Tab-separated table of C-alpha atoms and ligand atoms in Angstrom:
chain	number	residue	atom	x	y	z
A	999	MET	CA	-33.335	30.572	104.004
A	1000	ALA	CA	-30.078	29.197	102.506
A	1001	ASP	CA	-28.065	27.009	104.511
A	1002	THR	CA	-24.673	28.762	104.970
A	1003	SER	CA	-23.152	26.434	107.358
A	1004	ASP	CA	-20.937	25.105	104.650
A	1005	LEU	CA	-19.447	28.563	104.313
A	1006	THR	CA	-18.441	28.915	107.893
A	1007	PRO	CA	-15.098	26.959	108.136
A	1008	SER	CA	-13.545	28.648	104.915
A	1009	ARG	CA	-14.747	31.991	106.220
A	1010	ARG	CA	-12.919	31.423	109.581
A	1011	ALA	CA	-9.869	30.351	107.655
A	1012	PHE	CA	-9.965	33.438	105.568
A	1013	LEU	CA	-10.307	35.753	108.484
A	1014	LYS	CA	-7.339	34.066	110.255
A	1015	GLY	CA	-5.434	34.284	107.086
A	1016	THR	CA	-6.140	38.046	106.666
A	1017	ALA	CA	-5.051	38.790	110.266
A	1018	ALA	CA	-1.759	37.080	109.611
A	1019	GLY	CA	-1.475	38.834	106.234
A	1020	ILE	CA	-1.879	42.206	107.807
A	1021	ALA	CA	0.495	41.716	110.656
A	1022	GLY	CA	3.114	40.598	108.101
A	1023	ALA	CA	2.464	43.542	105.646
A	1024	ALA	CA	4.900	46.342	106.727
A	1025	MET	CA	3.656	48.907	104.214
A	1026	GLY	CA	-0.063	48.648	104.857
A	1027	ALA	CA	0.114	48.389	108.503
A	1028	GLY	CA	-0.112	52.238	109.286
A	1029	ALA	CA	-3.060	52.477	107.066
A	1030	ALA	CA	-5.357	50.346	109.350
A	1031	ARG	CA	-7.723	52.144	111.681
A	1032	ALA	CA	-7.042	51.791	115.524
A	1033	ALA	CA	-9.802	49.786	117.291
A	1034	GLY	CA	-12.282	52.078	118.982
A	1035	PRO	CA	-15.981	52.584	119.467
A	1036	ASP	CA	-17.493	52.556	115.960
A	1037	PRO	CA	-21.279	52.089	115.599
A	1038	LEU	CA	-20.556	50.366	112.172
A	1039	ILE	CA	-18.927	47.658	114.205
A	1040	THR	CA	-20.876	47.564	117.420
A	1041	ASP	CA	-24.474	48.079	116.091
A	1042	ILE	CA	-26.230	45.737	113.749
A	1043	GLN	CA	-26.863	47.786	110.499
A	1044	PRO	CA	-30.243	47.816	108.747
A	1045	PHE	CA	-28.663	45.876	105.859
A	1046	ALA	CA	-27.950	43.081	108.239
A	1047	GLN	CA	-31.311	42.831	109.892
A	1048	GLY	CA	-33.373	41.316	107.050
A	1049	LEU	CA	-33.007	39.296	103.899
A	1050	GLY	CA	-31.243	40.445	100.749
A	1051	ASP	CA	-32.600	40.391	97.180
A	1052	GLY	CA	-33.224	37.003	95.633
A	1053	VAL	CA	-31.215	35.732	92.829
A	1054	ASP	CA	-34.122	36.663	90.276
A	1055	ALA	CA	-33.856	40.327	91.111
A	1056	THR	CA	-31.088	41.251	88.707
A	1057	PRO	CA	-31.046	39.002	85.566
A	1058	TYR	CA	-28.249	41.311	84.079
A	1059	GLY	CA	-26.489	43.337	86.723
A	1060	LEU	CA	-25.554	47.132	86.729
A	1061	PRO	CA	-23.073	48.629	89.150
A	1062	ILE	CA	-24.510	49.263	92.537
A	1063	LYS	CA	-25.887	52.856	93.084
A	1064	PHE	CA	-23.024	53.989	95.161
A	1065	GLU	CA	-20.814	53.710	92.014
A	1066	ASP	CA	-22.921	55.852	89.717
A	1067	ASP	CA	-20.125	58.377	89.166
A	1068	VAL	CA	-18.081	55.690	87.405
A	1069	VAL	CA	-19.292	56.448	83.991
A	1070	ARG	CA	-18.307	57.804	80.556
A	1071	ARG	CA	-18.315	61.471	80.249
A	1072	ASN	CA	-18.044	63.830	77.245
A	1073	VAL	CA	-16.627	67.271	77.046
A	1074	GLU	CA	-19.480	69.435	75.523
A	1075	TRP	CA	-17.478	72.114	73.833
A	1076	LEU	CA	-15.152	69.582	72.185
A	1077	THR	CA	-17.406	68.626	69.371
A	1078	ALA	CA	-20.418	70.339	67.818
A	1079	ASP	CA	-22.771	67.492	68.472
A	1080	THR	CA	-22.873	63.915	70.073
A	1081	ILE	CA	-23.322	62.210	66.821
A	1082	SER	CA	-19.723	62.800	65.623
A	1083	SER	CA	-18.134	62.783	68.976
A	1084	ILE	CA	-16.231	61.167	71.842
A	1085	ASN	CA	-16.907	60.132	75.335
A	1086	PHE	CA	-14.218	59.075	77.731
A	1087	THR	CA	-13.494	55.981	79.921
A	1088	PRO	CA	-13.444	56.847	83.767
A	1089	ILE	CA	-9.895	55.450	84.059
A	1090	HIS	CA	-9.388	57.413	87.268
A	1091	ALA	CA	-12.044	55.172	88.988
A	1092	LEU	CA	-11.090	51.721	87.536
A	1093	ASP	CA	-8.380	49.411	88.614
A	1094	GLY	CA	-6.824	46.394	87.040
A	1095	THR	CA	-6.616	46.408	83.183
A	1096	ILE	CA	-9.929	45.160	81.671
A	1097	THR	CA	-12.415	47.859	80.803
A	1098	PRO	CA	-15.961	46.914	81.393
A	1099	GLN	CA	-17.874	47.495	78.118
A	1100	GLY	CA	-20.417	49.535	80.015
A	1101	CYS	CA	-18.064	52.420	80.496
A	1102	ALA	CA	-15.594	52.047	77.689
A	1103	PHE	CA	-15.046	55.089	75.610
A	1104	GLU	CA	-16.966	55.507	72.465
A	1105	ARG	CA	-15.934	57.475	69.318
A	1106	HIS	CA	-18.391	57.684	66.502
A	1107	HIS	CA	-18.267	59.646	63.273
A	1108	SER	CA	-21.984	59.295	62.420
A	1109	GLY	CA	-23.632	57.797	65.485
A	1110	ALA	CA	-23.855	54.313	66.775
A	1111	ILE	CA	-26.054	52.157	64.455
A	1112	GLU	CA	-28.344	49.264	65.454
A	1113	MET	CA	-28.207	45.974	63.519
A	1114	SER	CA	-29.179	42.469	64.377
A	1115	LYS	CA	-26.888	39.483	63.851
A	1116	GLY	CA	-29.437	38.200	61.185
A	1117	GLU	CA	-29.110	41.573	59.450
A	1118	TYR	CA	-25.279	41.335	59.429
A	1119	ARG	CA	-23.217	40.783	56.133
A	1120	LEU	CA	-19.393	40.985	55.775
A	1121	MET	CA	-18.162	41.128	52.101
A	1122	ILE	CA	-14.622	40.422	51.079
A	1123	ASN	CA	-13.910	41.547	47.461
A	1124	GLY	CA	-11.344	43.179	45.263
A	1125	LEU	CA	-8.096	41.366	44.346
A	1126	VAL	CA	-9.234	37.936	45.608
A	1127	ASP	CA	-9.831	34.604	43.830
A	1128	LYS	CA	-13.625	34.610	44.722
A	1129	PRO	CA	-15.348	37.385	46.312
A	1130	LEU	CA	-17.326	36.091	49.402
A	1131	VAL	CA	-20.115	37.443	51.730
A	1132	PHE	CA	-20.250	36.138	55.209
A	1133	THR	CA	-23.113	36.034	57.621
A	1134	TYR	CA	-22.697	36.256	61.414
A	1135	GLU	CA	-23.306	32.448	61.673
A	1136	ASP	CA	-20.595	31.776	58.912
A	1137	LEU	CA	-18.047	33.701	60.997
A	1138	GLU	CA	-18.838	31.651	64.077
A	1139	ARG	CA	-17.739	28.424	62.006
A	1140	PHE	CA	-14.060	29.513	61.658
A	1141	PRO	CA	-11.432	28.689	64.381
A	1142	ARG	CA	-11.367	31.697	66.668
A	1143	GLU	CA	-8.851	33.100	69.062
A	1144	ASN	CA	-8.999	35.160	72.266
A	1145	HIS	CA	-6.583	38.121	72.953
A	1146	VAL	CA	-6.483	41.012	75.198
A	1147	TYR	CA	-5.703	44.400	73.544
A	1148	PHE	CA	-5.958	48.168	74.040
A	1149	CYS	CA	-7.880	50.427	71.626
A	1150	GLU	CA	-6.562	53.942	71.873
A	1151	CYS	CA	-8.043	56.808	69.877
A	1152	ALA	CA	-5.224	58.739	68.026
A	1153	ALA	CA	-6.836	61.924	69.383
A	1154	ASN	CA	-6.163	60.638	73.140
A	1155	THR	CA	-4.380	63.429	74.897
A	1156	GLY	CA	-4.721	65.533	71.735
A	1157	MET	CA	-5.928	68.564	73.612
A	1158	GLU	CA	-2.688	68.854	75.607
A	1159	TRP	CA	-0.362	69.749	72.893
A	1160	ALA	CA	-0.350	73.488	73.669
A	1161	GLY	CA	-0.563	73.338	77.497
A	1162	ALA	CA	-2.366	71.638	80.285
A	1163	GLN	CA	-6.121	71.596	79.365
A	1164	LEU	CA	-8.449	69.161	80.689
A	1165	ASN	CA	-8.583	68.457	84.480
A	1166	GLY	CA	-8.886	64.748	84.874
A	1167	ALA	CA	-7.250	61.450	83.622
A	1168	GLN	CA	-10.630	60.508	82.119
A	1169	PHE	CA	-10.428	63.540	79.866
A	1170	THR	CA	-6.741	63.662	79.163
A	1171	HIS	CA	-6.220	59.827	78.753
A	1172	GLY	CA	-9.682	58.238	78.680
A	1173	MET	CA	-9.898	57.633	74.891
A	1174	ILE	CA	-8.610	54.139	75.621
A	1175	HIS	CA	-10.131	50.767	76.463
A	1176	ASN	CA	-8.803	47.325	76.964
A	1177	MET	CA	-10.761	44.252	76.313
A	1178	GLU	CA	-10.484	40.447	75.807
A	1179	TYR	CA	-11.612	39.871	72.147
A	1180	THR	CA	-12.998	36.703	70.703
A	1181	GLY	CA	-12.843	36.593	66.928
A	1182	VAL	CA	-11.521	34.964	63.765
A	1183	PRO	CA	-8.146	36.221	62.341
A	1184	LEU	CA	-8.656	38.333	59.191
A	1185	ARG	CA	-6.071	36.161	57.588
A	1186	THR	CA	-8.285	33.047	57.782
A	1187	LEU	CA	-11.185	35.007	56.008
A	1188	LEU	CA	-8.825	36.447	53.343
A	1189	GLN	CA	-7.323	32.952	52.608
A	1190	GLU	CA	-10.970	31.628	52.210
A	1191	ALA	CA	-11.492	34.264	49.527
A	1192	GLY	CA	-8.165	33.319	48.065
A	1193	LEU	CA	-4.992	35.430	47.841
A	1194	SER	CA	-3.098	34.521	44.832
A	1195	GLY	CA	-0.069	36.198	43.141
A	1196	ASP	CA	2.375	38.608	44.544
A	1197	LEU	CA	1.150	40.084	47.906
A	1198	GLU	CA	3.896	42.758	47.827
A	1199	GLY	CA	2.227	46.189	47.697
A	1200	LYS	CA	-1.182	44.904	48.309
A	1201	TRP	CA	-3.448	46.520	50.877
A	1202	VAL	CA	-6.907	46.020	52.249
A	1203	PHE	CA	-9.467	48.743	52.615
A	1204	VAL	CA	-11.858	48.230	55.545
A	1205	GLU	CA	-15.198	50.049	56.046
A	1206	GLY	CA	-18.117	50.009	58.373
A	1207	HIS	CA	-22.036	49.734	57.822
A	1208	ASP	CA	-22.492	53.217	59.390
A	1209	ALA	CA	-23.036	56.361	57.299
A	1210	SER	CA	-19.522	57.612	57.774
A	1211	SER	CA	-18.198	54.129	56.896
A	1212	ASN	CA	-14.829	55.048	58.521
A	1213	GLY	CA	-12.848	53.649	55.555
A	1214	ARG	CA	-9.242	52.887	56.120
A	1215	SER	CA	-6.369	51.273	54.280
A	1216	ILE	CA	-4.071	48.562	56.039
A	1217	PRO	CA	-0.948	47.059	54.488
A	1218	MET	CA	-1.447	43.509	53.737
A	1219	GLU	CA	1.418	42.467	56.092
A	1220	LYS	CA	-0.637	43.817	59.161
A	1221	ALA	CA	-3.800	42.347	57.747
A	1222	LEU	CA	-2.229	38.859	57.524
A	1223	ASP	CA	-0.467	39.215	60.971
A	1224	ASP	CA	-2.726	39.766	64.124
A	1225	VAL	CA	-5.931	41.608	62.897
A	1226	LEU	CA	-8.990	40.074	64.240
A	1227	VAL	CA	-12.487	40.050	63.037
A	1228	ALA	CA	-14.011	40.140	66.509
A	1229	PHE	CA	-17.606	39.429	67.725
A	1230	LYS	CA	-17.129	39.187	71.519
A	1231	ALA	CA	-15.559	41.524	74.054
A	1232	ASN	CA	-14.889	40.466	77.661
A	1233	GLY	CA	-16.881	37.255	77.035
A	1234	GLU	CA	-20.113	38.767	75.878
A	1235	ALA	CA	-21.327	40.204	72.708
A	1236	LEU	CA	-19.986	43.493	71.558
A	1237	ARG	CA	-22.057	46.410	72.682
A	1238	LYS	CA	-23.937	48.444	70.155
A	1239	GLU	CA	-21.651	51.323	70.591
A	1240	HIS	CA	-18.507	49.274	70.055
A	1241	GLY	CA	-19.730	47.932	66.765
A	1242	TYR	CA	-22.350	45.082	67.412
A	1243	PRO	CA	-22.223	42.544	66.107
A	1244	VAL	CA	-18.680	42.522	64.511
A	1245	ARG	CA	-15.745	45.000	64.577
A	1246	LEU	CA	-12.267	44.935	63.366
A	1247	VAL	CA	-9.402	44.736	66.056
A	1248	VAL	CA	-6.106	46.093	64.991
A	1249	PRO	CA	-3.731	45.446	67.810
A	1250	GLY	CA	-1.336	48.283	68.811
A	1251	TRP	CA	-2.544	50.625	65.860
A	1252	GLU	CA	-4.515	53.737	66.325
A	1253	GLY	CA	-8.114	53.340	67.190
A	1254	ASN	CA	-9.492	54.786	63.911
A	1255	LEU	CA	-8.407	51.459	62.065
A	1256	TRP	CA	-10.725	49.353	64.444
A	1257	VAL	CA	-13.690	49.595	62.123
A	1258	LYS	CA	-17.026	49.062	63.828
A	1259	TRP	CA	-20.015	47.366	62.348
A	1260	LEU	CA	-17.474	45.832	59.765
A	1261	ARG	CA	-19.112	45.792	56.357
A	1262	ARG	CA	-16.397	45.208	53.780
A	1263	VAL	CA	-12.808	44.248	53.272
A	1264	GLU	CA	-11.433	44.947	49.796
A	1265	VAL	CA	-8.036	43.693	48.660
A	1266	THR	CA	-6.396	46.539	46.718
A	1267	ASP	CA	-3.025	47.296	45.106
A	1268	GLY	CA	-2.529	50.350	47.094
A	1269	PRO	CA	-3.925	52.621	49.807
A	1270	VAL	CA	-7.346	54.227	49.037
A	1271	GLU	CA	-6.195	57.420	50.616
A	1272	SER	CA	-9.693	58.010	52.192
A	1273	ARG	CA	-10.722	60.987	54.250
A	1274	GLU	CA	-9.785	59.210	57.520
A	1275	GLU	CA	-6.192	58.860	56.372
A	1276	THR	CA	-5.577	62.171	54.517
A	1277	SER	CA	-7.463	65.072	56.193
A	1278	LYS	CA	-7.756	63.357	59.408
A	1279	TYR	CA	-5.474	61.266	61.596
A	1280	THR	CA	-2.187	62.645	59.983
A	1281	ASP	CA	0.213	64.580	62.063
A	1282	THR	CA	1.112	68.268	61.057
A	1283	LEU	CA	4.751	68.896	61.948
A	1284	ALA	CA	6.317	72.150	63.103
A	1285	ASP	CA	7.283	73.129	59.425
A	1286	GLY	CA	3.590	72.745	58.320
A	1287	THR	CA	4.094	69.501	56.441
A	1288	SER	CA	2.114	66.472	57.379
A	1289	ARG	CA	3.308	62.996	58.286
A	1290	LYS	CA	1.026	60.557	56.369
A	1291	TRP	CA	0.735	57.315	58.314
A	1292	THR	CA	1.137	56.828	61.976
A	1293	TRP	CA	-0.370	53.601	62.626
A	1294	VAL	CA	1.419	52.313	65.815
A	1295	MET	CA	0.540	53.895	69.160
A	1296	ASP	CA	3.882	54.636	70.976
A	1297	ALA	CA	4.508	53.725	74.604
A	1298	LYS	CA	2.487	55.925	76.947
A	1299	SER	CA	1.362	55.849	80.659
A	1300	VAL	CA	-0.684	57.861	82.988
A	1301	ILE	CA	-1.163	57.936	86.811
A	1302	THR	CA	-4.876	57.172	87.422
A	1303	GLN	CA	-4.871	57.394	91.199
A	1304	PRO	CA	-4.206	60.182	92.679
A	1305	SER	CA	-5.409	62.478	89.834
A	1306	PRO	CA	-7.689	65.407	89.589
A	1307	GLN	CA	-10.895	63.252	89.779
A	1308	ALA	CA	-9.277	60.962	92.360
A	1309	PRO	CA	-7.652	63.134	95.069
A	1310	ILE	CA	-5.889	61.799	98.029
A	1311	THR	CA	-8.557	61.714	100.866
A	1312	HIS	CA	-6.272	60.704	103.562
A	1313	GLY	CA	-3.539	62.276	105.613
A	1314	PRO	CA	0.243	61.557	105.317
A	1315	GLY	CA	1.257	57.938	105.505
A	1316	PRO	CA	1.055	54.764	103.358
A	1317	MET	CA	-0.528	55.082	99.981
A	1318	VAL	CA	-0.756	53.497	96.656
A	1319	ILE	CA	0.050	55.435	93.517
A	1320	SER	CA	-1.480	53.667	90.566
A	1321	GLY	CA	-1.714	53.950	86.780
A	1322	LEU	CA	-1.770	52.434	83.462
A	1323	ALA	CA	0.808	51.922	80.762
A	1324	TRP	CA	0.680	50.525	77.296
A	1325	SER	CA	2.633	50.253	73.951
A	1326	GLY	CA	1.607	49.572	70.409
A	1327	HIS	CA	5.040	48.131	69.912
A	1328	GLY	CA	4.689	45.211	72.310
A	1329	ALA	CA	4.943	44.713	76.061
A	1330	ILE	CA	5.563	47.241	78.659
A	1331	THR	CA	8.802	46.324	80.585
A	1332	ARG	CA	9.145	49.001	83.106
A	1333	VAL	CA	7.381	52.066	84.570
A	1334	ASP	CA	8.966	54.684	86.620
A	1335	VAL	CA	7.231	57.308	88.838
A	1336	SER	CA	8.421	60.605	89.708
A	1337	LYS	CA	7.038	62.776	92.671
A	1338	ASP	CA	9.184	65.711	91.776
A	1339	GLY	CA	8.320	66.648	88.241
A	1340	GLY	CA	10.914	64.313	86.657
A	1341	LYS	CA	14.085	65.152	88.592
A	1342	THR	CA	14.119	61.686	90.564
A	1343	TRP	CA	12.437	58.395	89.679
A	1344	GLU	CA	11.364	55.279	91.482
A	1345	THR	CA	10.623	52.064	89.582
A	1346	ALA	CA	6.889	50.961	89.971
A	1347	ARG	CA	5.783	47.488	90.557
A	1348	LEU	CA	3.851	45.927	87.436
A	1349	ALA	CA	0.877	44.078	88.770
A	1350	LYS	CA	1.604	41.416	86.070
A	1351	PRO	CA	4.360	41.135	83.398
A	1352	GLY	CA	3.451	43.428	80.547
A	1353	GLU	CA	1.498	41.818	77.725
A	1354	LYS	CA	1.779	42.702	74.202
A	1355	MET	CA	-0.450	45.645	73.008
A	1356	ALA	CA	-2.446	45.427	76.241
A	1357	LEU	CA	-2.829	47.773	79.211
A	1358	THR	CA	-0.345	47.088	82.129
A	1359	ARG	CA	-1.281	48.213	85.693
A	1360	PHE	CA	1.416	49.568	87.813
A	1361	TYR	CA	1.597	50.320	91.570
A	1362	LEU	CA	4.057	52.323	93.556
A	1363	ASP	CA	3.444	51.268	97.175
A	1364	THR	CA	4.819	54.309	98.993
A	1365	VAL	CA	4.562	56.684	101.928
A	1366	TRP	CA	3.148	60.316	101.443
A	1367	ASP	CA	4.895	62.769	103.556
A	1368	GLY	CA	2.036	65.273	103.161
A	1369	GLU	CA	3.844	67.601	100.988
A	1370	GLU	CA	3.209	68.679	97.469
A	1371	MET	CA	3.995	66.359	94.500
A	1372	LEU	CA	4.625	66.796	90.874
A	1373	LEU	CA	3.613	63.246	89.975
A	1374	GLN	CA	4.644	61.762	86.665
A	1375	ALA	CA	4.934	58.246	85.221
A	1376	ARG	CA	7.280	57.233	82.414
A	1377	ALA	CA	6.749	54.002	80.379
A	1378	MET	CA	9.369	51.803	78.780
A	1379	ASP	CA	8.473	49.001	76.259
A	1380	GLU	CA	10.295	45.822	75.167
A	1381	THR	CA	11.877	47.728	72.146
A	1382	GLY	CA	13.765	49.943	74.625
A	1383	TYR	CA	11.628	52.943	73.691
A	1384	VAL	CA	11.211	55.317	76.588
A	1385	GLN	CA	8.023	57.639	76.864
A	1386	PRO	CA	9.292	61.143	76.028
A	1387	THR	CA	8.728	64.462	77.981
A	1388	LYS	CA	6.404	67.030	76.459
A	1389	ALA	CA	9.472	69.139	75.475
A	1390	GLN	CA	11.113	66.157	73.758
A	1391	LEU	CA	7.895	65.487	71.790
A	1392	ARG	CA	7.520	69.083	70.780
A	1393	GLU	CA	10.987	69.120	69.465
A	1394	VAL	CA	10.101	66.546	66.916
A	1395	ARG	CA	6.556	67.391	66.314
A	1396	GLY	CA	6.072	71.096	67.095
A	1397	GLU	CA	2.690	72.374	68.540
A	1398	ASN	CA	0.500	71.942	65.359
A	1399	SER	CA	-0.403	68.332	66.069
A	1400	ILE	CA	-3.606	66.949	67.452
A	1401	TYR	CA	-3.073	63.253	67.118
A	1402	HIS	CA	-0.399	60.781	68.682
A	1403	ASN	CA	0.449	62.748	71.801
A	1404	ASN	CA	2.182	60.210	74.179
A	1405	CYS	CA	4.203	62.634	76.270
A	1406	ILE	CA	4.683	62.266	80.013
A	1407	GLN	CA	1.668	63.686	82.154
A	1408	THR	CA	2.051	65.727	85.247
A	1409	TRP	CA	-0.317	65.991	88.074
A	1410	HIS	CA	0.287	68.642	90.757
A	1411	VAL	CA	-0.802	67.021	94.046
A	1412	LYS	CA	-1.309	69.708	96.801
A	1413	THR	CA	-1.083	69.361	100.490
A	1414	SER	CA	-4.794	69.092	100.588
A	1415	GLY	CA	-4.582	65.879	98.536
A	1416	GLU	CA	-6.216	67.521	95.529
A	1417	ALA	CA	-4.587	67.180	92.225
A	1418	GLU	CA	-4.488	69.433	89.110
A	1419	ASN	CA	-3.337	69.053	85.557
A	1420	VAL	CA	-0.157	70.964	85.033
A	1421	GLU	CA	2.793	71.294	82.802
A	1422	VAL	CA	6.423	71.291	83.952
A	1423	SER	CA	9.183	72.760	81.836
B	2358	MTE	N1	-17.668	52.133	61.442
B	2358	MTE	C1	-16.970	53.003	62.300
B	2358	MTE	N2	-15.813	52.323	62.955
B	2358	MTE	C2	-15.163	53.239	63.681
B	2358	MTE	C3	-15.528	54.551	64.026
B	2358	MTE	C4	-16.698	55.117	63.353
B	2358	MTE	O1	-17.059	56.231	63.582
B	2358	MTE	N3	-17.381	54.195	62.571
B	2358	MTE	N4	-14.670	55.326	64.877
B	2358	MTE	C5	-13.300	55.074	64.880
B	2358	MTE	C6	-12.529	55.673	65.904
B	2358	MTE	S1	-11.876	57.197	65.446
B	2358	MTE	C7	-12.044	54.997	67.061
B	2358	MTE	S2	-10.978	55.704	68.081
B	2358	MTE	C8	-12.575	53.728	67.407
B	2358	MTE	C9	-13.244	53.761	68.804
B	2358	MTE	O2	-13.805	52.592	69.167
B	2358	MTE	P1	-14.963	52.491	70.319
B	2358	MTE	O3	-16.068	53.432	69.901
B	2358	MTE	O4	-15.280	51.167	70.573
B	2358	MTE	O5	-14.292	53.192	71.536
B	2358	MTE	O6	-13.377	53.171	66.492
B	2358	MTE	C10	-13.225	53.458	65.225
B	2358	MTE	N5	-14.111	52.615	64.395
B	2359	MO	MO1	-10.288	57.766	67.035
């Protein structure tokens, strides 16, 4: 059996520290249980009566069985099949900001393809000095960077334009994930292929190895700025469903541009106007005309706990209201929370200062009086932009839109602690 004696002093110190910490924490104090007879304290439980699993039991770990509801889910009626479809991140059950790859939403236009690193090729062609083909190994030889970014599908919250639709933050706001990417700047690879002459008016057309190809045009300015050719997420290889072995990361811009299984980057003298940027991912306005490019995802937030899938399970008293905020224009600077449908607001605490184009976790450490709440969150970003109400957004966009809905979300929390997706006028 392992010698654990070396752990004892620090564990004691930890327990001591915790006791002091609780005594000093005014807010959480009322949430602690009064000491009383509790078999979970007085009796030695089965799990403490024998030895646990050895270190060789789980070469690659999955969540413990008690967490088996923290999974991606799809909405069957939303799409005709699962090949061109979406599933949603269980944001109601996660905390912090990093999305584990195993439950990060997927959006495929023609299914997730399987390709080995050995089979992988990336071509750069078009208006370059010398067209190049890179293997996976080639990519690993260029200087690489690490960045945390959110990827939000333009259709996230798209079902909510006409009224409250889907009952759960996972379904209304779960087409988003936030990972730490490792990759080579696209700029480096374009420079390797050689960009000469005037770059003004030049674009790149990016496409994937899958049948849909998901081709999109990106202006050269963005391509040379912060776009990454990424091969790792959260420290490990990309999962198949997120584009193994290589995907494009286009910080702050709509998810559709984040081409998975990246196959080709063509330098062009204008946008290609592919299917994905004409008949799809454009915004139909109230007068029936369509807005062509909406690349940047505007500031947005959502309360993840409590929410329809994460009701309040305790009585009145201390509680933590928590959620996520993000902006494609930069860092989140402030999030306000309303309990009365937007009449009054309290400023939430950001778990960390907002990071550019990455999810920010916010908390409102508060006391629930046991009464109904109309919970809302409102995000602000470093440009001074304030997340709009649904009414404000409809004034500009009408009700014909699908994509780019970043309006304030309302959860109706009842006295039972249950929450429901509602719309307030
Ligand atoms: N090659 C390829 N890239 C793709 C897609 C696709 O179907 N094929 N879907 C796009 C869309 S619409 C989105 S929102 C993101 C989703 O990335 P994810 O599946 O990692 O969540 O990938 C984009 N990149
Ligand atoms: Mo998307």
